Short mmCIF file of C-alpha atoms in Angstrom, two decimals:
data_model
loop_
_atom_site.label_atom_id
_atom_site.label_comp_id
_atom_site.label_asym_id
_atom_site.label_seq_id
_atom_site.Cartn_x
_atom_site.Cartn_y
_atom_site.Cartn_z
CA GLU A 1 116.12 81.56 110.24
CA THR A 2 117.89 84.37 112.05
CA LEU A 3 115.99 87.03 113.95
CA GLN A 4 116.87 89.56 111.24
CA GLN A 5 115.49 87.29 108.51
CA LEU A 6 112.28 86.76 110.47
CA GLN A 7 111.88 90.50 110.98
CA THR A 8 112.47 91.11 107.28
CA ARG A 9 109.93 88.46 106.27
CA ASN A 10 107.34 89.80 108.75
CA ARG A 11 107.85 93.30 107.42
CA GLU A 12 107.41 92.11 103.83
CA LEU A 13 104.23 90.22 104.78
CA ALA A 14 102.85 93.31 106.53
CA GLU A 15 103.61 95.44 103.47
CA ALA A 16 101.98 92.88 101.18
CA ARG A 17 98.82 92.86 103.34
CA GLU A 18 98.72 96.66 103.34
CA GLN A 19 99.11 96.77 99.56
CA GLN A 20 96.40 94.15 99.12
CA GLY A 21 94.12 96.16 101.41
CA ALA A 22 94.71 99.31 99.36
CA THR A 23 93.96 97.61 96.03
CA SER A 24 90.80 96.11 97.55
CA GLU A 25 89.73 99.56 98.73
CA ILE A 26 90.20 100.96 95.22
CA LEU A 27 88.20 98.11 93.70
CA ARG A 28 85.42 98.73 96.24
CA ALA A 29 85.36 102.40 95.24
CA ILE A 30 85.09 101.36 91.57
CA SER A 31 82.26 98.88 92.20
CA SER A 32 80.27 101.03 94.64
CA SER A 33 80.00 104.01 92.27
CA PRO A 34 81.01 102.93 88.74
CA THR A 35 80.09 106.29 87.20
CA GLU A 36 81.78 108.36 89.92
CA ILE A 37 85.49 108.62 89.17
CA GLN A 38 86.52 111.13 91.84
CA PRO A 39 86.31 108.76 94.87
CA VAL A 40 88.55 106.30 93.01
CA PHE A 41 91.17 108.95 92.23
CA ASP A 42 91.09 110.22 95.81
CA VAL A 43 91.72 106.72 97.22
CA ILE A 44 94.52 106.13 94.69
CA ALA A 45 96.24 109.41 95.61
CA GLN A 46 96.12 108.70 99.34
CA SER A 47 97.15 105.03 98.97
CA ALA A 48 99.98 105.72 96.52
CA ARG A 49 101.49 108.42 98.73
CA ARG A 50 101.25 106.27 101.87
CA LEU A 51 102.39 102.91 100.48
CA CYS A 52 105.24 104.36 98.42
CA ASP A 53 106.42 106.36 101.44
CA GLY A 54 106.08 109.65 99.57
CA ASN A 55 105.36 113.13 100.81
CA TYR A 56 103.08 114.02 97.91
CA CYS A 57 101.02 112.35 95.21
CA THR A 58 99.34 113.78 92.13
CA VAL A 59 96.89 112.03 89.80
CA ALA A 60 96.14 113.55 86.40
CA ARG A 61 93.91 112.74 83.45
CA TYR A 62 94.83 113.34 79.82
CA ASP A 63 92.19 113.75 77.11
CA GLY A 64 94.63 113.55 74.21
CA GLU A 65 95.24 117.29 74.22
CA LEU A 66 95.10 118.72 77.74
CA VAL A 67 96.20 117.53 81.20
CA HIS A 68 93.62 117.79 83.99
CA LEU A 69 94.32 117.55 87.74
CA ALA A 70 92.24 114.63 89.05
CA ALA A 71 93.42 114.30 92.67
CA HIS A 72 96.33 115.05 94.96
CA ALA A 73 97.46 114.08 98.44
CA TYR A 74 99.42 116.23 100.86
CA VAL A 75 100.49 118.81 98.30
CA ARG A 76 100.83 122.14 100.04
CA LEU A 77 98.62 125.02 98.84
CA GLU A 78 101.55 126.93 97.33
CA GLY A 79 102.60 123.74 95.58
CA VAL A 80 99.13 123.22 94.08
CA GLU A 81 99.14 126.85 92.95
CA ALA A 82 102.58 126.42 91.36
CA MET A 83 101.47 123.30 89.52
CA GLN A 84 98.10 124.67 88.41
CA ARG A 85 99.63 126.54 85.50
CA PHE A 86 100.52 123.17 83.94
CA PHE A 87 96.95 121.87 84.06
CA THR A 88 94.23 122.29 81.45
CA LYS A 89 97.16 122.67 79.08
CA PRO A 90 99.14 120.31 76.83
CA PRO A 91 101.59 118.09 78.76
CA SER A 92 104.99 119.66 79.46
CA ARG A 93 108.33 117.98 80.07
CA ALA A 94 108.90 120.55 82.83
CA LEU A 95 106.92 118.28 85.21
CA ALA A 96 107.22 114.54 85.81
CA LEU A 97 103.48 114.22 85.08
CA GLY A 98 103.89 115.72 81.63
CA ARG A 99 106.93 113.60 80.81
CA THR A 100 105.15 110.44 81.92
CA ILE A 101 102.15 111.23 79.72
CA LEU A 102 104.28 112.20 76.70
CA ASP A 103 106.56 109.16 76.98
CA GLY A 104 103.81 106.71 77.97
CA ALA A 105 106.39 105.11 80.25
CA VAL A 106 107.69 105.21 83.83
CA VAL A 107 109.67 108.37 84.56
CA HIS A 108 112.02 108.24 87.55
CA ILE A 109 113.76 111.47 88.59
CA PRO A 110 116.30 110.84 91.39
CA ASP A 111 116.61 114.57 92.18
CA ALA A 112 114.37 117.22 90.60
CA LEU A 113 116.77 120.02 91.62
CA ALA A 114 119.51 118.36 89.57
CA ASP A 115 117.28 117.79 86.53
CA PRO A 116 117.83 120.48 83.84
CA GLU A 117 114.37 119.95 82.27
CA TYR A 118 112.41 120.12 85.51
CA ASP A 119 110.67 123.40 86.42
CA GLN A 120 112.69 124.51 89.43
CA SER A 121 110.03 126.95 90.65
CA VAL A 122 107.64 124.00 91.11
CA ALA A 123 110.32 121.79 92.67
CA GLN A 124 111.11 124.49 95.24
CA ALA A 125 107.48 125.50 95.92
CA VAL A 126 106.38 121.91 96.53
CA GLN A 127 109.74 120.69 97.85
CA PHE A 128 110.03 117.94 95.23
CA ARG A 129 113.30 116.00 95.15
CA SER A 130 112.89 112.33 94.17
CA ILE A 131 109.89 111.75 91.88
CA VAL A 132 108.42 108.77 90.05
CA GLY A 133 105.66 108.91 87.45
CA VAL A 134 103.64 105.97 86.10
CA PRO A 135 101.31 106.34 83.10
CA MET A 136 97.69 105.25 82.79
CA LEU A 137 97.44 103.55 79.41
CA ARG A 138 94.58 102.50 77.17
CA ASP A 139 95.54 100.54 74.04
CA GLY A 140 99.09 101.82 74.46
CA ALA A 141 98.07 105.50 74.57
CA SER A 142 98.42 107.73 77.64
CA ILE A 143 95.16 108.74 79.33
CA GLY A 144 96.74 110.07 82.53
CA ALA A 145 99.50 109.57 85.08
CA ILE A 146 100.24 109.12 88.77
CA THR A 147 103.30 110.73 90.36
CA VAL A 148 104.66 110.29 93.88
CA SER A 149 107.31 112.64 95.22
CA ARG A 150 109.62 112.83 98.20
CA ALA A 151 110.96 115.93 99.90
CA GLU A 152 114.39 114.31 100.16
CA VAL A 153 116.65 112.57 97.65
CA ARG A 154 115.61 108.93 98.00
CA PRO A 155 114.87 107.12 94.73
CA PHE A 156 111.94 104.71 94.50
CA THR A 157 112.27 100.92 94.48
CA GLU A 158 111.09 98.53 91.77
CA THR A 159 108.48 97.19 94.21
CA GLU A 160 107.04 100.68 94.74
CA ILE A 161 106.98 101.34 91.00
CA ALA A 162 105.22 97.99 90.40
CA LEU A 163 102.57 98.97 92.97
CA LEU A 164 102.00 102.30 91.22
CA LYS A 165 101.54 100.42 87.94
CA THR A 166 98.80 98.38 89.64
CA PHE A 167 97.09 101.60 90.80
CA ALA A 168 97.39 103.04 87.27
CA ASP A 169 95.74 99.90 85.84
CA GLN A 170 92.89 100.25 88.35
CA ALA A 171 92.45 103.91 87.44
CA GLU A 172 92.20 102.94 83.77
CA ILE A 173 89.55 100.32 84.63
CA ALA A 174 87.54 102.94 86.54
CA LEU A 175 87.72 105.38 83.62
CA GLU A 176 86.77 102.72 81.09
CA ASN A 177 83.83 101.55 83.24
CA ALA A 178 82.57 105.11 83.56
CA ARG A 179 82.93 105.69 79.81
CA LEU A 180 81.09 102.49 78.88
CA LEU A 181 78.30 103.13 81.39
CA GLY A 182 77.98 106.69 80.09
CA GLU A 183 77.66 105.39 76.53
CA LEU A 184 75.14 102.76 77.64
CA ARG A 185 73.02 105.35 79.44
CA ALA A 186 73.13 107.67 76.42
CA ARG A 187 72.12 104.81 74.12
CA THR A 188 69.32 103.78 76.50
CA GLY A 189 68.11 107.38 76.52
CA GLU A 190 68.08 107.45 72.71
CA LEU A 191 66.15 104.16 72.54
CA THR A 192 63.65 105.41 75.12
CA ARG A 193 63.04 108.55 73.07
CA SER A 194 62.66 106.48 69.90
CA VAL A 195 60.08 104.23 71.57
CA GLU A 196 58.18 107.27 72.87
CA GLU A 197 58.18 108.84 69.38
CA LEU A 198 56.93 105.60 67.79
CA THR A 199 54.22 105.29 70.42
CA ALA A 200 53.12 108.87 69.76
CA LEU A 201 53.04 108.24 65.99
CA ARG A 202 51.01 105.07 66.52
CA ASP A 203 48.52 106.96 68.69
CA VAL A 204 48.20 109.69 66.02
CA SER A 205 47.68 107.06 63.30
CA ARG A 206 44.98 105.37 65.37
CA ALA A 207 43.27 108.69 65.98
CA LEU A 208 43.31 109.55 62.26
CA SER A 209 42.07 106.10 61.18
CA SER A 210 39.18 106.18 63.64
#
């Protein structure tokens, strides 16, 4: 092997270890607080921005009607303010997040300033140029999205997009775990109340019979 090949292989191994470390950190966040979604989204936003060499990352949830901001990393205050008008509203094709949710597929915008659909006021406020969006899917339906953006025109690689898909899968697992645990707790609460009511009825019956 040449020195250049060795350097390339070492760099790839280092990147693979870093990616593995990030996915492990997300899984730890899921297992340590299965009903707390926010720590998971925060780790995903930070990891996605860093490992995909982006300047910004946004994570959003979609309830079937409205888009909700879940987490963001390194988005400037004026950028967050510019984007806020698109949240707690139906998804819009004016942002990569909205397109990703509506299409339920990867959206890759090489240059937001050259995209006729993209909201230019947001692109300029946040300094978005190259953007990639990956959907969170449950049974084929969009339940959210992750976008990573760069301040310069530099499209994302297939490897980076594949990593974002892994993060999106982990986000879906976290949401599903929280939903199932919430349902289980609600059902347990209902059963507890039913048992208490039956116990009270039994005590009343005993009192009447005696």
